[in-house]
PDB file of C-alpha atoms and ligand atoms in Angstrom:
ATOM      1  CA  UNK O   1     -48.029 -75.319  25.982  1.00 39.00           C
ATOM      2  CA  UNK O   2     -45.023 -74.093  27.079  1.00 45.00           C
ATOM      3  CA  UNK O   3     -42.434 -77.039  27.882  1.00 48.00           C
ATOM      4  CA  UNK O   4     -41.949 -77.489  31.928  1.00 50.00           C
ATOM      5  CA  UNK O   5     -38.240 -76.548  32.086  1.00 68.00           C
ATOM      6  CA  UNK O   6     -38.919 -73.284  29.475  1.00 80.00           C
ATOM      7  CA  UNK O   7     -38.982 -70.601  32.264  1.00 89.00           C
ATOM      8  CA  UNK O   8     -41.526 -67.906  31.750  1.00 96.00           C
ATOM      9  CA  UNK O   9     -39.751 -64.367  31.775  1.00 96.00           C
ATOM     10  CA  UNK O  10     -42.842 -62.341  31.866  1.00 97.00           C
ATOM     11  CA  UNK O  11     -43.732 -64.198  35.358  1.00 97.00           C
ATOM     12  CA  UNK O  12     -40.226 -63.171  36.794  1.00 97.00           C
ATOM     13  CA  UNK O  13     -40.263 -59.615  38.896  1.00 98.00           C
ATOM     14  CA  UNK O  14     -38.363 -57.106  37.738  1.00 98.00           C
ATOM     15  CA  UNK O  15     -35.054 -58.027  40.028  1.00 98.00           C
ATOM     16  CA  UNK O  16     -34.976 -61.567  39.001  1.00 98.00           C
ATOM     17  CA  UNK O  17     -35.916 -60.974  35.278  1.00 98.00           C
ATOM     18  CA  UNK O  18     -32.434 -58.732  35.126  1.00 98.00           C
ATOM     19  CA  UNK O  19     -30.678 -61.324  37.207  1.00 98.00           C
ATOM     20  CA  UNK O  20     -32.267 -64.021  34.848  1.00 98.00           C
ATOM     21  CA  UNK O  21     -30.709 -61.472  31.367  1.00 98.00           C
ATOM     22  CA  UNK O  22     -27.238 -61.361  33.019  1.00 98.00           C
ATOM     23  CA  UNK O  23     -27.635 -65.554  33.105  1.00 98.00           C
ATOM     24  CA  UNK O  24     -28.601 -65.853  29.423  1.00 98.00           C
ATOM     25  CA  UNK O  25     -26.296 -63.308  28.452  1.00 96.00           C
ATOM     26  CA  UNK O  26     -23.359 -65.353  29.854  1.00 97.00           C
ATOM     27  CA  UNK O  27     -24.694 -68.383  27.868  1.00 97.00           C
ATOM     28  CA  UNK O  28     -25.404 -65.969  24.613  1.00 97.00           C
ATOM     29  CA  UNK O  29     -29.246 -66.788  24.393  1.00 97.00           C
ATOM     30  CA  UNK O  30     -30.040 -64.117  22.019  1.00 97.00           C
ATOM     31  CA  UNK O  31     -33.861 -64.904  21.883  1.00 98.00           C
ATOM     32  CA  UNK O  32     -33.920 -64.684  25.712  1.00 98.00           C
ATOM     33  CA  UNK O  33     -32.168 -61.400  25.998  1.00 98.00           C
ATOM     34  CA  UNK O  34     -34.407 -59.973  23.231  1.00 98.00           C
ATOM     35  CA  UNK O  35     -37.617 -60.806  24.848  1.00 98.00           C
ATOM     36  CA  UNK O  36     -35.789 -59.726  28.496  1.00 98.00           C
ATOM     37  CA  UNK O  37     -35.564 -55.938  27.179  1.00 98.00           C
ATOM     38  CA  UNK O  38     -38.685 -56.333  25.570  1.00 98.00           C
ATOM     39  CA  UNK O  39     -40.472 -57.075  28.981  1.00 98.00           C
ATOM     40  CA  UNK O  40     -38.517 -54.798  30.662  1.00 98.00           C
ATOM     41  CA  UNK O  41     -39.679 -51.745  28.293  1.00 97.00           C
ATOM     42  CA  UNK O  42     -42.941 -53.129  28.242  1.00 98.00           C
ATOM     43  CA  UNK O  43     -42.646 -52.163  32.092  1.00 98.00           C
ATOM     44  CA  UNK O  44     -41.574 -48.978  31.872  1.00 97.00           C
ATOM     45  CA  UNK O  45     -38.162 -49.111  31.980  1.00 97.00           C
ATOM     46  CA  UNK O  46     -36.155 -46.209  30.340  1.00 94.00           C
ATOM     47  CA  UNK O  47     -34.101 -47.813  27.819  1.00 92.00           C
ATOM     48  CA  UNK O  48     -30.840 -46.358  29.012  1.00 90.00           C
ATOM     49  CA  UNK O  49     -31.511 -48.248  32.598  1.00 94.00           C
ATOM     50  CA  UNK O  50     -32.546 -51.500  30.606  1.00 95.00           C
ATOM     51  CA  UNK O  51     -28.654 -50.786  28.643  1.00 91.00           C
ATOM     52  CA  UNK O  52     -26.512 -50.639  31.809  1.00 91.00           C
ATOM     53  CA  UNK O  53     -28.325 -52.699  34.320  1.00 95.00           C
ATOM     54  CA  UNK O  54     -29.140 -55.533  32.277  1.00 96.00           C
ATOM     55  CA  UNK O  55     -26.773 -55.619  29.199  1.00 94.00           C
ATOM     56  CA  UNK O  56     -23.809 -54.312  30.451  1.00 89.00           C
ATOM     57  CA  UNK O  57     -23.487 -55.510  33.784  1.00 94.00           C
ATOM     58  CA  UNK O  58     -24.225 -59.008  31.922  1.00 94.00           C
ATOM     59  CA  UNK O  59     -21.576 -58.185  30.105  1.00 92.00           C
ATOM     60  CA  UNK O  60     -19.391 -57.354  32.501  1.00 91.00           C
ATOM     61  CA  UNK O  61     -19.942 -60.114  34.663  1.00 94.00           C
ATOM     62  CA  UNK O  62     -18.938 -62.309  31.160  1.00 93.00           C
ATOM     63  CA  UNK O  63     -15.440 -59.986  31.213  1.00 90.00           C
ATOM     64  CA  UNK O  64     -14.957 -61.493  34.620  1.00 94.00           C
ATOM     65  CA  UNK O  65     -15.005 -64.956  33.898  1.00 95.00           C
ATOM     66  CA  UNK O  66     -13.233 -64.140  30.452  1.00 92.00           C
ATOM     67  CA  UNK O  67     -10.216 -62.885  32.092  1.00 92.00           C
ATOM     68  CA  UNK O  68     -10.215 -65.725  34.563  1.00 94.00           C
ATOM     69  CA  UNK O  69     -10.420 -68.151  32.020  1.00 95.00           C
ATOM     70  CA  UNK O  70     -13.706 -69.891  32.787  1.00 96.00           C
ATOM     71  CA  UNK O  71     -14.990 -68.270  29.433  1.00 93.00           C
ATOM     72  CA  UNK O  72     -13.423 -68.895  25.845  1.00 94.00           C
ATOM     73  CA  UNK O  73     -13.561 -66.920  23.057  1.00 92.00           C
ATOM     74  CA  UNK O  74     -16.511 -68.686  21.235  1.00 94.00           C
ATOM     75  CA  UNK O  75     -18.624 -68.369  24.111  1.00 95.00           C
ATOM     76  CA  UNK O  76     -18.059 -64.698  24.919  1.00 94.00           C
ATOM     77  CA  UNK O  77     -18.844 -64.308  21.284  1.00 93.00           C
ATOM     78  CA  UNK O  78     -22.160 -65.557  21.436  1.00 96.00           C
ATOM     79  CA  UNK O  79     -22.481 -63.620  24.712  1.00 95.00           C
ATOM     80  CA  UNK O  80     -21.495 -60.343  22.392  1.00 90.00           C
ATOM     81  CA  UNK O  81     -23.867 -61.467  19.257  1.00 93.00           C
ATOM     82  CA  UNK O  82     -26.603 -61.418  22.468  1.00 95.00           C
ATOM     83  CA  UNK O  83     -25.752 -58.193  23.533  1.00 93.00           C
ATOM     84  CA  UNK O  84     -25.886 -56.557  20.350  1.00 92.00           C
ATOM     85  CA  UNK O  85     -29.168 -58.389  19.348  1.00 96.00           C
ATOM     86  CA  UNK O  86     -30.373 -56.361  22.992  1.00 95.00           C
ATOM     87  CA  UNK O  87     -28.967 -52.903  21.789  1.00 92.00           C
ATOM     88  CA  UNK O  88     -30.848 -53.531  18.458  1.00 94.00           C
ATOM     89  CA  UNK O  89     -34.182 -53.150  20.153  1.00 96.00           C
ATOM     90  CA  UNK O  90     -32.816 -50.330  22.056  1.00 93.00           C
ATOM     91  CA  UNK O  91     -31.042 -47.943  19.398  1.00 89.00           C
ATOM     92  CA  UNK O  92     -34.110 -46.309  17.952  1.00 90.00           C
ATOM     93  CA  UNK O  93     -35.449 -45.851  21.301  1.00 89.00           C
ATOM     94  CA  UNK O  94     -32.155 -44.087  22.495  1.00 83.00           C
ATOM     95  CA  UNK O  95     -31.888 -42.260  19.582  1.00 74.00           C
ATOM     96  CA  UNK O  96     -35.823 -40.725  19.623  1.00 66.00           C
ATOM     97  CA  UNK O  97     -34.916 -37.212  19.717  1.00 57.00           C
ATOM     98  CA  UNK O  98     -36.293 -34.294  18.408  1.00 59.00           C
ATOM     99  CA  UNK O  99     -32.660 -32.441  19.554  1.00 60.00           C
ATOM    100  CA  UNK O 100     -31.271 -30.738  16.048  1.00 69.00           C
ATOM    101  CA  UNK O 101     -28.123 -31.605  15.542  1.00 76.00           C
ATOM    102  CA  UNK O 102     -25.551 -30.807  17.760  1.00 87.00           C
ATOM    103  CA  UNK O 103     -22.698 -31.897  16.264  1.00 93.00           C
ATOM    104  CA  UNK O 104     -20.842 -35.004  13.633  1.00 96.00           C
ATOM    105  CA  UNK O 105     -18.623 -37.448  15.107  1.00 97.00           C
ATOM    106  CA  UNK O 106     -16.496 -40.387  12.981  1.00 98.00           C
ATOM    107  CA  UNK O 107     -15.912 -42.798  15.602  1.00 98.00           C
ATOM    108  CA  UNK O 108     -14.029 -46.158  15.522  1.00 98.00           C
ATOM    109  CA  UNK O 109     -11.761 -49.360  16.796  1.00 98.00           C
ATOM    110  CA  UNK O 110      -8.535 -49.125  16.201  1.00 98.00           C
ATOM    111  CA  UNK O 111      -5.795 -51.211  14.034  1.00 98.00           C
ATOM    112  CA  UNK O 112      -5.700 -54.983  15.346  1.00 98.00           C
ATOM    113  CA  UNK O 113      -8.968 -54.455  17.707  1.00 98.00           C
ATOM    114  CA  UNK O 114     -12.071 -56.144  16.843  1.00 98.00           C
ATOM    115  CA  UNK O 115     -14.237 -54.868  19.665  1.00 97.00           C
ATOM    116  CA  UNK O 116     -17.252 -53.128  19.240  1.00 96.00           C
ATOM    117  CA  UNK O 117     -19.944 -53.229  21.775  1.00 94.00           C
ATOM    118  CA  UNK O 118     -18.497 -50.319  23.699  1.00 94.00           C
ATOM    119  CA  UNK O 119     -17.992 -48.175  20.298  1.00 96.00           C
ATOM    120  CA  UNK O 120     -21.513 -48.818  19.025  1.00 93.00           C
ATOM    121  CA  UNK O 121     -22.833 -48.204  22.417  1.00 90.00           C
ATOM    122  CA  UNK O 122     -20.965 -44.777  22.740  1.00 93.00           C
ATOM    123  CA  UNK O 123     -22.384 -44.371  19.039  1.00 92.00           C
ATOM    124  CA  UNK O 124     -26.345 -44.951  19.941  1.00 87.00           C
ATOM    125  CA  UNK O 125     -25.865 -42.926  23.021  1.00 86.00           C
ATOM    126  CA  UNK O 126     -24.497 -39.621  21.009  1.00 90.00           C
ATOM    127  CA  UNK O 127     -27.218 -40.127  18.431  1.00 86.00           C
ATOM    128  CA  UNK O 128     -29.876 -40.144  21.002  1.00 80.00           C
ATOM    129  CA  UNK O 129     -27.925 -36.576  22.103  1.00 83.00           C
ATOM    130  CA  UNK O 130     -28.296 -35.551  18.634  1.00 86.00           C
ATOM    131  CA  UNK O 131     -25.153 -36.163  17.269  1.00 92.00           C
ATOM    132  CA  UNK O 132     -24.606 -37.275  13.998  1.00 93.00           C
ATOM    133  CA  UNK O 133     -22.443 -40.435  14.079  1.00 94.00           C
ATOM    134  CA  UNK O 134     -20.443 -41.899  11.278  1.00 98.00           C
ATOM    135  CA  UNK O 135     -19.166 -45.070  12.282  1.00 98.00           C
ATOM    136  CA  UNK O 136     -16.211 -46.784  10.872  1.00 98.00           C
ATOM    137  CA  UNK O 137     -15.945 -50.066  12.463  1.00 98.00           C
ATOM    138  CA  UNK O 138     -12.978 -52.093  13.851  1.00 98.00           C
ATOM    139  CA  UNK O 139      -9.619 -52.679  13.006  1.00 98.00           C
ATOM    140  CA  UNK O 140      -9.395 -48.941  11.610  1.00 98.00           C
ATOM    141  CA  UNK O 141      -4.825 -48.339   9.925  1.00 98.00           C
ATOM    142  CA  UNK O 142      -4.813 -44.268  10.487  1.00 98.00           C
ATOM    143  CA  UNK O 143      -5.615 -44.190   6.709  1.00 98.00           C
ATOM    144  CA  UNK O 144      -9.046 -45.008   7.230  1.00 98.00           C
ATOM    145  CA  UNK O 145      -9.476 -42.487   9.820  1.00 98.00           C
ATOM    146  CA  UNK O 146      -7.992 -39.610   7.776  1.00 98.00           C
ATOM    147  CA  UNK O 147     -10.141 -40.599   5.133  1.00 98.00           C
ATOM    148  CA  UNK O 148     -12.995 -40.812   6.863  1.00 98.00           C
ATOM    149  CA  UNK O 149     -12.340 -37.032   8.421  1.00 98.00           C
ATOM    150  CA  UNK O 150     -11.761 -35.813   4.579  1.00 98.00           C
ATOM    151  CA  UNK O 151     -14.686 -37.286   3.732  1.00 98.00           C
ATOM    152  CA  UNK O 152     -17.050 -36.451   6.534  1.00 98.00           C
ATOM    153  CA  UNK O 153     -15.619 -33.636   7.963  1.00 97.00           C
ATOM    154  CA  UNK O 154     -17.078 -33.635  11.960  1.00 98.00           C
ATOM    155  CA  UNK O 155     -16.298 -31.792  14.705  1.00 97.00           C
ATOM    156  CA  UNK O 156     -15.169 -34.941  16.613  1.00 98.00           C
ATOM    157  CA  UNK O 157     -12.641 -37.936  16.136  1.00 98.00           C
ATOM    158  CA  UNK O 158     -13.549 -40.989  18.274  1.00 98.00           C
ATOM    159  CA  UNK O 159     -11.196 -43.739  18.821  1.00 98.00           C
ATOM    160  CA  UNK O 160     -12.083 -46.884  21.371  1.00 98.00           C
ATOM    161  CA  UNK O 161      -9.428 -49.429  22.287  1.00 98.00           C
ATOM    162  CA  UNK O 162      -9.975 -52.303  24.512  1.00 98.00           C
ATOM    163  CA  UNK O 163      -6.226 -54.217  24.569  1.00 98.00           C
ATOM    164  CA  UNK O 164      -3.304 -52.962  26.044  1.00 98.00           C
ATOM    165  CA  UNK O 165      -1.720 -53.724  22.823  1.00 98.00           C
ATOM    166  CA  UNK O 166      -3.856 -51.621  20.585  1.00 98.00           C
ATOM    167  CA  UNK O 167      -4.443 -48.546  22.480  1.00 98.00           C
ATOM    168  CA  UNK O 168      -1.108 -47.103  21.482  1.00 98.00           C
ATOM    169  CA  UNK O 169      -2.283 -46.919  18.170  1.00 98.00           C
ATOM    170  CA  UNK O 170      -4.598 -44.003  19.019  1.00 98.00           C
ATOM    171  CA  UNK O 171      -1.086 -42.122  19.491  1.00 98.00           C
ATOM    172  CA  UNK O 172      -0.352 -42.890  16.103  1.00 98.00           C
ATOM    173  CA  UNK O 173      -3.451 -41.374  14.703  1.00 98.00           C
ATOM    174  CA  UNK O 174      -3.286 -38.449  16.485  1.00 98.00           C
ATOM    175  CA  UNK O 175       0.726 -38.336  15.090  1.00 98.00           C
ATOM    176  CA  UNK O 176      -0.615 -38.382  11.956  1.00 98.00           C
ATOM    177  CA  UNK O 177      -2.761 -36.087  12.439  1.00 98.00           C
ATOM    178  CA  UNK O 178      -0.435 -33.475  13.771  1.00 98.00           C
ATOM    179  CA  UNK O 179       2.059 -34.341  11.000  1.00 98.00           C
ATOM    180  CA  UNK O 180      -0.472 -33.287   8.362  1.00 98.00           C
ATOM    181  CA  UNK O 181      -1.345 -30.187  10.193  1.00 98.00           C
ATOM    182  CA  UNK O 182      -5.095 -31.141  10.821  1.00 98.00           C
ATOM    183  CA  UNK O 183      -4.727 -32.208  14.533  1.00 98.00           C
ATOM    184  CA  UNK O 184      -6.286 -28.878  15.777  1.00 96.00           C
ATOM    185  CA  UNK O 185      -9.355 -29.116  13.191  1.00 96.00           C
ATOM    186  CA  UNK O 186     -10.869 -31.758  15.397  1.00 97.00           C
ATOM    187  CA  UNK O 187     -11.605 -32.597  18.943  1.00 97.00           C
ATOM    188  CA  UNK O 188     -10.409 -36.084  19.437  1.00 98.00           C
ATOM    189  CA  UNK O 189     -12.095 -38.199  22.400  1.00 98.00           C
ATOM    190  CA  UNK O 190     -10.789 -41.561  23.341  1.00 98.00           C
ATOM    191  CA  UNK O 191     -11.981 -44.608  25.669  1.00 98.00           C
ATOM    192  CA  UNK O 192     -12.156 -48.151  26.198  1.00 98.00           C
ATOM    193  CA  UNK O 193     -11.764 -50.052  29.530  1.00 96.00           C
ATOM    194  CA  UNK O 194      -7.857 -50.453  29.906  1.00 97.00           C
ATOM    195  CA  UNK O 195      -7.480 -46.606  29.383  1.00 98.00           C
ATOM    196  CA  UNK O 196      -7.631 -43.850  31.681  1.00 98.00           C
ATOM    197  CA  UNK O 197      -6.918 -39.739  31.857  1.00 98.00           C
ATOM    198  CA  UNK O 198      -3.430 -40.272  32.092  1.00 98.00           C
ATOM    199  CA  UNK O 199      -3.272 -42.015  29.157  1.00 98.00           C
ATOM    200  CA  UNK O 200      -5.655 -39.891  27.257  1.00 98.00           C
ATOM    201  CA  UNK O 201      -3.164 -36.658  27.997  1.00 98.00           C
ATOM    202  CA  UNK O 202      -0.118 -38.942  27.208  1.00 98.00           C
ATOM    203  CA  UNK O 203      -1.545 -39.565  23.458  1.00 98.00           C
ATOM    204  CA  UNK O 204      -2.487 -36.069  22.929  1.00 98.00           C
ATOM    205  CA  UNK O 205      -6.430 -36.441  23.041  1.00 98.00           C
ATOM    206  CA  UNK O 206      -8.847 -33.666  23.926  1.00 97.00           C
ATOM    207  CA  UNK O 207     -10.409 -36.030  26.258  1.00 97.00           C
ATOM    208  CA  UNK O 208     -10.695 -39.665  27.374  1.00 98.00           C
ATOM    209  CA  UNK O 209     -14.241 -40.918  28.240  1.00 97.00           C
ATOM    210  CA  UNK O 210     -14.709 -43.238  30.904  1.00 96.00           C
ATOM    211  CA  UNK O 211     -18.042 -44.375  29.645  1.00 92.00           C
ATOM    212  CA  UNK O 212     -21.147 -43.741  27.216  1.00 91.00           C
ATOM    213  CA  UNK O 213     -22.947 -41.393  29.185  1.00 88.00           C
ATOM    214  CA  UNK O 214     -19.423 -39.657  30.075  1.00 94.00           C
ATOM    215  CA  UNK O 215     -18.289 -39.566  25.834  1.00 95.00           C
ATOM    216  CA  UNK O 216     -22.322 -37.647  25.885  1.00 92.00           C
ATOM    217  CA  UNK O 217     -21.541 -35.186  28.359  1.00 93.00           C
ATOM    218  CA  UNK O 218     -18.284 -34.456  27.017  1.00 96.00           C
ATOM    219  CA  UNK O 219     -19.054 -34.405  24.134  1.00 96.00           C
ATOM    220  CA  UNK O 220     -21.742 -31.750  24.397  1.00 93.00           C
ATOM    221  CA  UNK O 221     -19.618 -29.764  26.469  1.00 94.00           C
ATOM    222  CA  UNK O 222     -16.656 -29.271  23.865  1.00 91.00           C
ATOM    223  CA  UNK O 223     -19.131 -28.721  21.226  1.00 91.00           C
ATOM    224  CA  UNK O 224     -20.578 -25.568  23.340  1.00 88.00           C
ATOM    225  CA  UNK O 225     -17.411 -24.347  24.216  1.00 86.00           C
ATOM    226  CA  UNK O 226     -16.292 -24.209  20.672  1.00 81.00           C
ATOM    227  CA  UNK O 227     -19.131 -22.406  19.712  1.00 76.00           C
ATOM    228  CA  UNK O 228     -18.649 -19.737  22.257  1.00 79.00           C
ATOM    229  CA  UNK O 229     -15.139 -19.545  21.184  1.00 76.00           C
ATOM    230  CA  UNK O 230     -15.947 -18.928  17.298  1.00 75.00           C
ATOM    231  CA  UNK O 231     -18.979 -16.618  18.687  1.00 75.00           C
ATOM    232  CA  UNK O 232     -16.440 -14.846  20.565  1.00 77.00           C
ATOM    233  CA  UNK O 233     -13.931 -14.499  17.657  1.00 76.00           C
ATOM    234  CA  UNK O 234     -16.150 -12.516  15.357  1.00 69.00           C
TER     235      UNK O 234
HETATM  236 CO1  LIG A 301     -11.778 -59.477  24.386  1.00 56.57          CO
HETATM  237  N1  LIG A 301     -10.657 -58.887  25.894  1.00 56.57           N
HETATM  238  N2  LIG A 301     -10.142 -60.450  23.591  1.00 56.57           N
HETATM  239  N3  LIG A 301     -13.260 -60.170  23.203  1.00 56.57           N
HETATM  240  N4  LIG A 301     -13.010 -58.910  25.358  1.00 56.57           N
HETATM  241  C1  LIG A 301     -11.022 -57.929  27.020  1.00 56.57           C
HETATM  242  C2  LIG A 301     -11.142 -56.444  26.443  1.00 56.57           C
HETATM  243  C3  LIG A 301     -10.377 -58.357  28.015  1.00 56.57           C
HETATM  244  C4  LIG A 301     -10.317 -57.291  29.397  1.00 56.57           C
HETATM  245  C5  LIG A 301     -10.883 -59.549  28.630  1.00 56.57           C
HETATM  246  C6  LIG A 301     -10.367 -59.971  29.439  1.00 56.57           C
HETATM  247  O1  LIG A 301      -9.015 -60.835  29.642  1.00 56.57           O
HETATM  248  N5  LIG A 301     -10.476 -59.620  30.903  1.00 56.57           N
HETATM  249  C7  LIG A 301      -9.122 -58.757  27.240  1.00 56.57           C
HETATM  250  C8  LIG A 301      -7.893 -57.420  26.990  1.00 56.57           C
HETATM  251  C9  LIG A 301      -6.439 -57.995  27.921  1.00 56.57           C
HETATM  252  C10 LIG A 301      -5.926 -56.493  28.132  1.00 56.57           C
HETATM  253  O2  LIG A 301      -5.864 -56.431  26.903  1.00 56.57           O
HETATM  254  N6  LIG A 301      -5.361 -55.970  29.110  1.00 56.57           N
HETATM  255  C11 LIG A 301      -9.947 -59.428  26.366  1.00 56.57           C
HETATM  256  C12 LIG A 301      -8.806 -60.175  25.442  1.00 56.57           C
HETATM  257  C13 LIG A 301      -7.506 -61.081  26.091  1.00 56.57           C
HETATM  258  C14 LIG A 301      -9.283 -60.742  23.986  1.00 56.57           C
HETATM  259  C15 LIG A 301      -8.393 -61.667  23.149  1.00 56.57           C
HETATM  260  C16 LIG A 301      -6.660 -60.929  22.355  1.00 56.57           C
HETATM  261  C17 LIG A 301      -8.792 -62.697  23.297  1.00 56.57           C
HETATM  262  C18 LIG A 301      -7.879 -63.813  22.748  1.00 56.57           C
HETATM  263  O3  LIG A 301      -7.978 -63.858  21.199  1.00 56.57           O
HETATM  264  N7  LIG A 301      -7.239 -64.697  22.949  1.00 56.57           N
HETATM  265  C19 LIG A 301      -9.254 -61.255  21.684  1.00 56.57           C
HETATM  266  C20 LIG A 301      -8.672 -59.994  20.711  1.00 56.57           C
HETATM  267  C21 LIG A 301      -9.444 -59.663  19.380  1.00 56.57           C
HETATM  268  C22 LIG A 301      -8.842 -58.591  19.074  1.00 56.57           C
HETATM  269  O4  LIG A 301      -9.171 -57.097  18.672  1.00 56.57           O
HETATM  270  N8  LIG A 301      -7.833 -58.527  18.126  1.00 56.57           N
HETATM  271  C23 LIG A 301     -10.416 -60.817  22.235  1.00 56.57           C
HETATM  272  C24 LIG A 301     -11.790 -61.251  21.488  1.00 56.57           C
HETATM  273  C25 LIG A 301     -13.301 -60.871  22.161  1.00 56.57           C
HETATM  274  C26 LIG A 301     -14.522 -61.179  21.521  1.00 56.57           C
HETATM  275  C27 LIG A 301     -14.467 -61.133  20.113  1.00 56.57           C
HETATM  276  C28 LIG A 301     -14.713 -62.507  21.746  1.00 56.57           C
HETATM  277  C29 LIG A 301     -15.367 -59.964  22.176  1.00 56.57           C
HETATM  278  C30 LIG A 301     -15.368 -58.873  21.292  1.00 56.57           C
HETATM  279  C31 LIG A 301     -17.148 -59.330  20.554  1.00 56.57           C
HETATM  280  C32 LIG A 301     -17.156 -57.662  19.888  1.00 56.57           C
HETATM  281  O5  LIG A 301     -16.899 -56.666  20.477  1.00 56.57           O
HETATM  282  N9  LIG A 301     -17.879 -57.879  19.263  1.00 56.57           N
HETATM  283  C33 LIG A 301     -14.908 -59.840  23.284  1.00 56.57           C
HETATM  284  C34 LIG A 301     -15.585 -59.347  24.366  1.00 56.57           C
HETATM  285  C35 LIG A 301     -17.048 -59.196  24.338  1.00 56.57           C
HETATM  286  C36 LIG A 301     -14.784 -58.541  25.507  1.00 56.57           C
HETATM  287  C37 LIG A 301     -15.046 -58.594  27.038  1.00 56.57           C
HETATM  288  C38 LIG A 301     -15.427 -59.552  27.492  1.00 56.57           C
HETATM  289  C39 LIG A 301     -16.397 -57.729  26.954  1.00 56.57           C
HETATM  290  C40 LIG A 301     -15.863 -56.006  26.141  1.00 56.57           C
HETATM  291  C41 LIG A 301     -17.153 -55.460  26.061  1.00 56.57           C
HETATM  292  O6  LIG A 301     -18.021 -55.426  25.389  1.00 56.57           O
HETATM  293  N10 LIG A 301     -17.892 -54.533  27.019  1.00 56.57           N
HETATM  294  C42 LIG A 301     -13.763 -57.845  27.427  1.00 56.57           C
HETATM  295  C43 LIG A 301     -13.639 -58.002  29.311  1.00 56.57           C
HETATM  296  C44 LIG A 301     -13.977 -56.254  29.716  1.00 56.57           C
HETATM  297  O7  LIG A 301     -13.727 -55.422  28.809  1.00 56.57           O
HETATM  298  N11 LIG A 301     -14.100 -56.344  31.215  1.00 56.57           N
HETATM  299  C45 LIG A 301     -12.658 -58.636  26.838  1.00 56.57           C
HETATM  300  C46 LIG A 301     -19.069 -53.815  27.083  1.00 56.57           C
HETATM  301  C47 LIG A 301     -18.844 -52.841  26.649  1.00 56.57           C
HETATM  302  C48 LIG A 301     -20.106 -51.719  26.945  1.00 56.57           C
HETATM  303  O8  LIG A 301     -17.912 -52.182  27.525  1.00 56.57           O
HETATM  304  O9  LIG A 301     -15.999 -52.180  25.631  1.00 56.57           O
HETATM  305  O10 LIG A 301     -15.611 -51.085  27.767  1.00 56.57           O
HETATM  306  P1  LIG A 301     -16.897 -51.379  26.906  1.00 56.57           P
HETATM  307  O11 LIG A 301     -17.020 -49.820  26.504  1.00 56.57           O
HETATM  308  C49 LIG A 301     -17.311 -48.928  27.344  1.00 56.57           C
HETATM  309  C50 LIG A 301     -16.380 -47.751  27.932  1.00 56.57           C
HETATM  310  O12 LIG A 301     -14.988 -48.486  27.574  1.00 56.57           O
HETATM  311  C51 LIG A 301     -16.444 -46.849  26.698  1.00 56.57           C
HETATM  312  O13 LIG A 301     -17.784 -46.733  26.832  1.00 56.57           O
HETATM  313  C52 LIG A 301     -18.290 -48.104  26.604  1.00 56.57           C
HETATM  314  C53 LIG A 301     -19.724 -48.021  27.085  1.00 56.57           C
HETATM  315  O14 LIG A 301     -19.911 -47.286  28.431  1.00 56.57           O
HETATM  316  N12 LIG A 301     -15.552 -46.581  25.652  1.00 56.57           N
HETATM  317  C54 LIG A 301     -15.497 -45.299  24.777  1.00 56.57           C
HETATM  318  C55 LIG A 301     -15.376 -47.701  24.827  1.00 56.57           C
HETATM  319  N13 LIG A 301     -14.897 -47.354  23.768  1.00 56.57           N
HETATM  320  C56 LIG A 301     -15.110 -46.073  23.809  1.00 56.57           C
HETATM  321  C57 LIG A 301     -14.778 -44.874  22.885  1.00 56.57           C
HETATM  322  C58 LIG A 301     -14.933 -43.568  22.698  1.00 56.57           C
HETATM  323  C59 LIG A 301     -15.633 -43.268  24.313  1.00 56.57           C
HETATM  324  C60 LIG A 301     -15.903 -44.221  24.953  1.00 56.57           C
HETATM  325  O15 LIG A 301     -14.964 -42.606  22.098  1.00 56.57           O
HETATM  326  C61 LIG A 301     -15.081 -41.373  22.472  1.00 56.57           C
END
């Protein structure tokens, strides 16, 4: 028999369950998050809704208390771990698509920065939209980006940064691409919480993506435009 103190997540209404998942994410309770995600999916929730309403919103709350010094790195790491466990369940469902491959993207977090939840989410959503995604991970110096571009010949380079101290590194990457004469061979998209449109323009990116859904829209749109320009040229 279940312990009296143990909460039966399946007995909660959708609203109560989502609220409980925010609390569980806050407390870094990986198994409870996994269970919550499964329950919502069984109740017919779309994977994207589970992702945004239960997980991303929960992480937003964690971010506020992290900023205010109520939560510290070890606790936030547990939250991140629980979030990733939930994302692992959602990933194949978000990627379930029979769409033909629409393009290829290399994506990575810049040097000095180890935040990867947002980047992973963008990658998952792009996969779901039919992109081939090559994820080069975190803490990437310019050499890693250049090597990945050379090896994979993608259509798009995506860069993520979550710190005000690391976001300027995006310009280092783009300027190096310019020096090597390869800047215009790729579309460059940037994203991350501290960035904005103006910053994206200032570093010389083709687009700034506020969130994963916009990243998908922008990537698809740019691929279509590129295709049309090429078609018009022949
Ligand atoms: Co960090 N951290 N952190 N952290 N952390 C922030 C970013 C911070 C805002 C917290 C705060 O103070 N409120 C703050 C930055 C302040 C600043 O620079 N102005 C901060 C800090 C200070 C730090 C440390 C310096 C703390 C310390 O050590 N004292 C340290 C730095 C480590 C380093 O990188 N060198 C640090 C460490 C960590 C953890 C390791 C504990 C953990 C990361 C775990 C991991 O990622 N594996 C962590 C976390 C989890 C956060 C918060 C709480 C959550 C980030 C997150 O995952 N959000 C964050 C607070 C916040 O952002 N509000 C914070 C959820 C995710 C879905 O959103 O990443 O924004 P996001 O991604 C979105 C969009 O931004 C966009 O789409 C995504 C999906 O919609 N997007 C892209 C992101 N990348 C994109 C790329 C694209 C397109 C769109 O390419 C095309």
